[in-house]
Amino acid sequence: MDSTPFARSAPSRDDPTQARPPLVIIVDDDALVRASLDSLFRSVGFATRQFASARDALECAVEEELACVVTDVRMPDIGGFEFQKALNARRIGLPIIFMTGHGDIPMSVRAMKAGAVDFLSKPFRDQDMLDAVNAAIERARIDRAASLGAAEAKHRIDQLTPRELEVMDGVVRGLLNKQIAHALGIAEITVKLHRGSVMRKLGVRRVPDLVRLADRLRQE
C-alpha cells in the first residue's frame, strides 16, 4: 500500500486528472458492503477505491480532484466521525456521505452539522446512494472551481508592485483618489495611473469586482 499521507494534489489547469472519472472512496470494515458499493459505483462510470478501515484510507494518497468519500459511521479503531475530523485536520475537504446500520436522529443531525452531504441508514436503496454521491461530486466540482478561482486571483495579485498594492488597499477601503494620494504622498494623477494598472492586471472593470476579489483572498 502507498504510505504517502492521504492528500489531494494542487489543481493545475493542465492537470490530466480532469479527464478522469470522478472517484468514490469507499471506507467500510464489511467486505460485502465494499464489494456491493464498488460494483454499484463502477456500473455508472465512477472510479472507486476501497478501504477496510479509516486508518488504511488515511495512509493512501489520493490525487484525483473530483472525489468524495462514502464511509460507515461505526468501525473498529477509527469511526466515521473521527475519520472526518482527521481529514479536516489535514485540510482535505472531500465531501462525505455517512452510512450506518445503527442510525438515529441525533447521529444524523451530528453528521449533517459536521458538513456531511448525506446520512444513509442501511439497508438503503441503490438510487438513494447514487443520488447522494452525485450531489457530493457536484459539491467537489464547485469546491474545485472555487479553489482554482482563488489560486488565479492570488497569482494576479502577486503581479502587482508594492505601490499598486498600496493603491489597491486604499480603493478597497473606499478611499477617494485624492485621499489615497494624500496618504501615500504622491500626486492624484499617479494614483489614477496605478489604479488603472491594478484593474488591468487583475482583470476587473469595476470597483465592486475588485472588492469581491480582495474579500475572496482574505478568506483563504
XYZ file of C-alpha atoms in Angstrom:
220
model
C 0.000 0.000 0.000
C 1.153 3.530 -0.731
C 2.327 5.110 2.521
C 2.040 8.675 1.259
C -0.267 10.734 3.551
C -3.866 10.882 2.342
C -3.962 14.128 0.362
C -5.086 15.802 -2.822
C -2.651 17.331 -5.257
C -2.795 21.041 -6.021
C -5.079 21.758 -9.002
C -3.480 22.632 -12.304
C -5.063 23.944 -15.475
C -3.235 21.233 -17.402
C -3.891 18.558 -14.810
C -4.660 15.253 -16.584
C -6.879 14.220 -13.668
C -9.546 16.494 -15.136
C -10.190 13.823 -17.784
C -10.525 11.011 -15.245
C -13.912 9.842 -13.982
C -14.917 11.081 -10.517
C -13.567 8.932 -7.691
C -15.643 7.439 -4.889
C -13.604 6.364 -1.864
C -15.366 3.538 -0.017
C -14.472 3.024 3.655
C -16.218 0.145 5.466
C -14.993 -2.793 7.543
C -17.602 -5.068 5.907
C -16.132 -6.651 2.772
C -19.575 -7.443 1.335
C -20.674 -3.824 1.662
C -17.477 -2.621 -0.005
C -17.885 -5.059 -2.888
C -21.540 -4.149 -3.388
C -20.840 -0.407 -3.425
C -17.826 -0.866 -5.663
C -19.975 -2.704 -8.216
C -22.755 -0.094 -7.980
C -20.478 2.901 -8.495
C -18.479 1.324 -11.309
C -21.700 0.381 -13.104
C -22.495 4.074 -13.583
C -18.989 5.169 -14.561
C -17.339 6.207 -11.284
C -13.818 5.190 -10.381
C -13.557 3.587 -6.948
C -11.052 2.842 -4.224
C -11.854 0.548 -1.289
C -10.512 0.569 2.267
C -11.333 -1.774 5.147
C -10.566 0.912 7.719
C -10.257 4.664 8.033
C -6.624 4.205 9.061
C -5.867 2.458 5.761
C -7.552 5.293 3.860
C -5.540 7.917 5.723
C -2.319 6.187 4.678
C -3.094 6.288 0.973
C -2.538 9.181 -1.426
C -5.486 10.454 -3.460
C -4.534 12.523 -6.500
C -7.949 12.906 -8.167
C -9.558 16.285 -7.697
C -13.171 15.215 -8.235
C -13.691 12.792 -5.388
C -15.942 12.039 -2.444
C -15.961 9.629 0.493
C -18.603 7.066 1.417
C -17.869 5.799 4.913
C -19.501 3.743 7.633
C -20.002 5.545 10.936
C -19.198 2.608 13.242
C -15.849 0.955 12.523
C -13.097 -0.522 14.719
C -10.278 1.799 15.773
C -11.320 4.954 13.873
C -15.023 5.621 13.285
C -16.540 7.695 10.516
C -16.793 10.916 12.518
C -13.197 10.592 13.723
C -12.161 9.927 10.123
C -13.859 13.146 9.040
C -12.046 15.078 11.793
C -8.725 13.647 10.636
C -9.417 14.741 7.060
C -10.378 18.227 8.206
C -7.236 18.459 10.344
C -5.213 17.759 7.206
C -7.219 20.357 5.287
C -8.650 17.721 2.949
C -12.158 18.925 2.222
C -13.572 15.892 0.468
C -17.392 15.712 0.593
C -18.502 12.842 2.820
C -21.536 10.561 2.824
C -22.072 8.654 6.074
C -23.865 5.301 6.255
C -24.739 3.146 9.229
C -26.779 0.164 10.273
C -27.462 1.737 13.660
C -28.556 5.246 12.778
C -30.688 7.573 14.830
C -31.834 11.167 14.537
C -29.157 12.689 16.841
C -26.451 10.883 14.884
C -27.787 12.086 11.544
C -28.037 15.642 12.867
C -24.432 15.451 14.071
C -23.321 14.201 10.653
C -25.081 16.980 8.756
C -23.798 19.656 11.140
C -20.301 18.322 10.550
C -20.747 19.011 6.854
C -21.815 15.627 5.524
C -23.579 15.593 2.172
C -25.961 12.855 3.315
C -26.561 10.265 6.037
C -27.979 6.934 4.885
C -29.243 4.103 7.072
C -28.508 0.545 5.962
C -30.095 -1.009 4.062
C -30.536 1.846 1.595
C -31.793 1.934 -1.970
C -29.118 1.994 -4.662
C -30.707 5.093 -6.167
C -30.557 6.937 -2.843
C -26.831 6.228 -2.620
C -26.240 7.263 -6.230
C -28.185 10.488 -5.682
C -26.041 11.240 -2.632
C -22.799 10.514 -4.479
C -23.821 12.673 -7.434
C -24.558 15.531 -5.034
C -21.181 15.006 -3.337
C -19.296 15.010 -6.627
C -21.076 18.189 -7.670
C -20.030 19.802 -4.392
C -16.446 18.675 -5.057
C -16.668 20.178 -8.546
C -17.856 23.526 -7.140
C -15.164 23.490 -4.426
C -12.504 22.769 -7.020
C -13.686 25.622 -9.244
C -13.593 27.978 -6.267
C -10.076 26.793 -5.418
C -8.909 27.431 -8.963
C -10.527 30.880 -8.869
C -8.735 31.778 -5.648
C -5.428 30.474 -6.995
C -5.776 32.553 -10.149
C -6.693 35.642 -8.107
C -3.613 35.190 -5.914
C -1.432 34.743 -8.982
C -2.677 38.044 -10.381
C -2.262 39.834 -7.060
C 1.341 38.648 -6.956
C 1.974 40.562 -10.208
C 1.220 43.913 -8.560
C 4.024 46.239 -7.485
C 4.251 47.358 -3.825
C 2.854 50.792 -4.784
C -0.016 49.204 -6.728
C -0.842 47.097 -3.678
C -0.988 50.252 -1.555
C -3.298 51.936 -4.043
C -5.468 48.834 -4.261
C -5.763 48.744 -0.473
C -6.980 52.339 -0.482
C -9.519 51.647 -3.216
C -10.839 48.556 -1.414
C -11.238 50.610 1.780
C -13.389 53.072 -0.138
C -10.968 55.999 -0.233
C -11.108 58.608 -2.985
C -8.155 59.078 -5.313
C -7.176 62.328 -3.605
C -7.339 60.673 -0.177
C -5.103 57.844 -1.354
C -2.726 60.384 -2.893
C -2.530 62.305 0.377
C -1.960 59.139 2.432
C 0.817 57.921 0.141
C 2.372 61.326 -0.523
C 2.004 61.090 -4.309
C 0.115 63.023 -6.969
C -3.529 62.214 -7.639
C -2.760 61.551 -11.326
C -0.215 58.972 -10.190
C -2.894 57.266 -8.107
C -5.157 57.154 -11.165
C -2.397 55.559 -13.231
C -1.670 52.920 -10.572
C -5.378 52.285 -10.117
C -5.823 51.670 -13.835
C -2.841 49.322 -13.843
C -4.287 47.386 -10.907
C -7.622 46.931 -12.653
C -5.948 45.726 -15.856
C -3.630 43.263 -14.123
C -6.443 41.815 -12.046
C -8.838 41.608 -14.969
C -11.617 43.617 -13.319
C -13.503 46.616 -14.630
C -15.442 47.836 -11.613
C -14.513 48.650 -8.040
C -17.137 46.220 -6.595
C -15.441 43.405 -8.531
C -12.088 44.448 -7.072
C -13.547 44.435 -3.568
C -15.039 40.949 -4.035
C -11.701 39.645 -5.304
C -9.904 41.080 -2.271
C -12.504 39.594 0.084
C -12.069 36.164 -1.532
C -8.338 36.266 -0.880
C -8.824 37.294 2.750
C -10.990 34.211 3.297
C -8.257 31.845 2.073
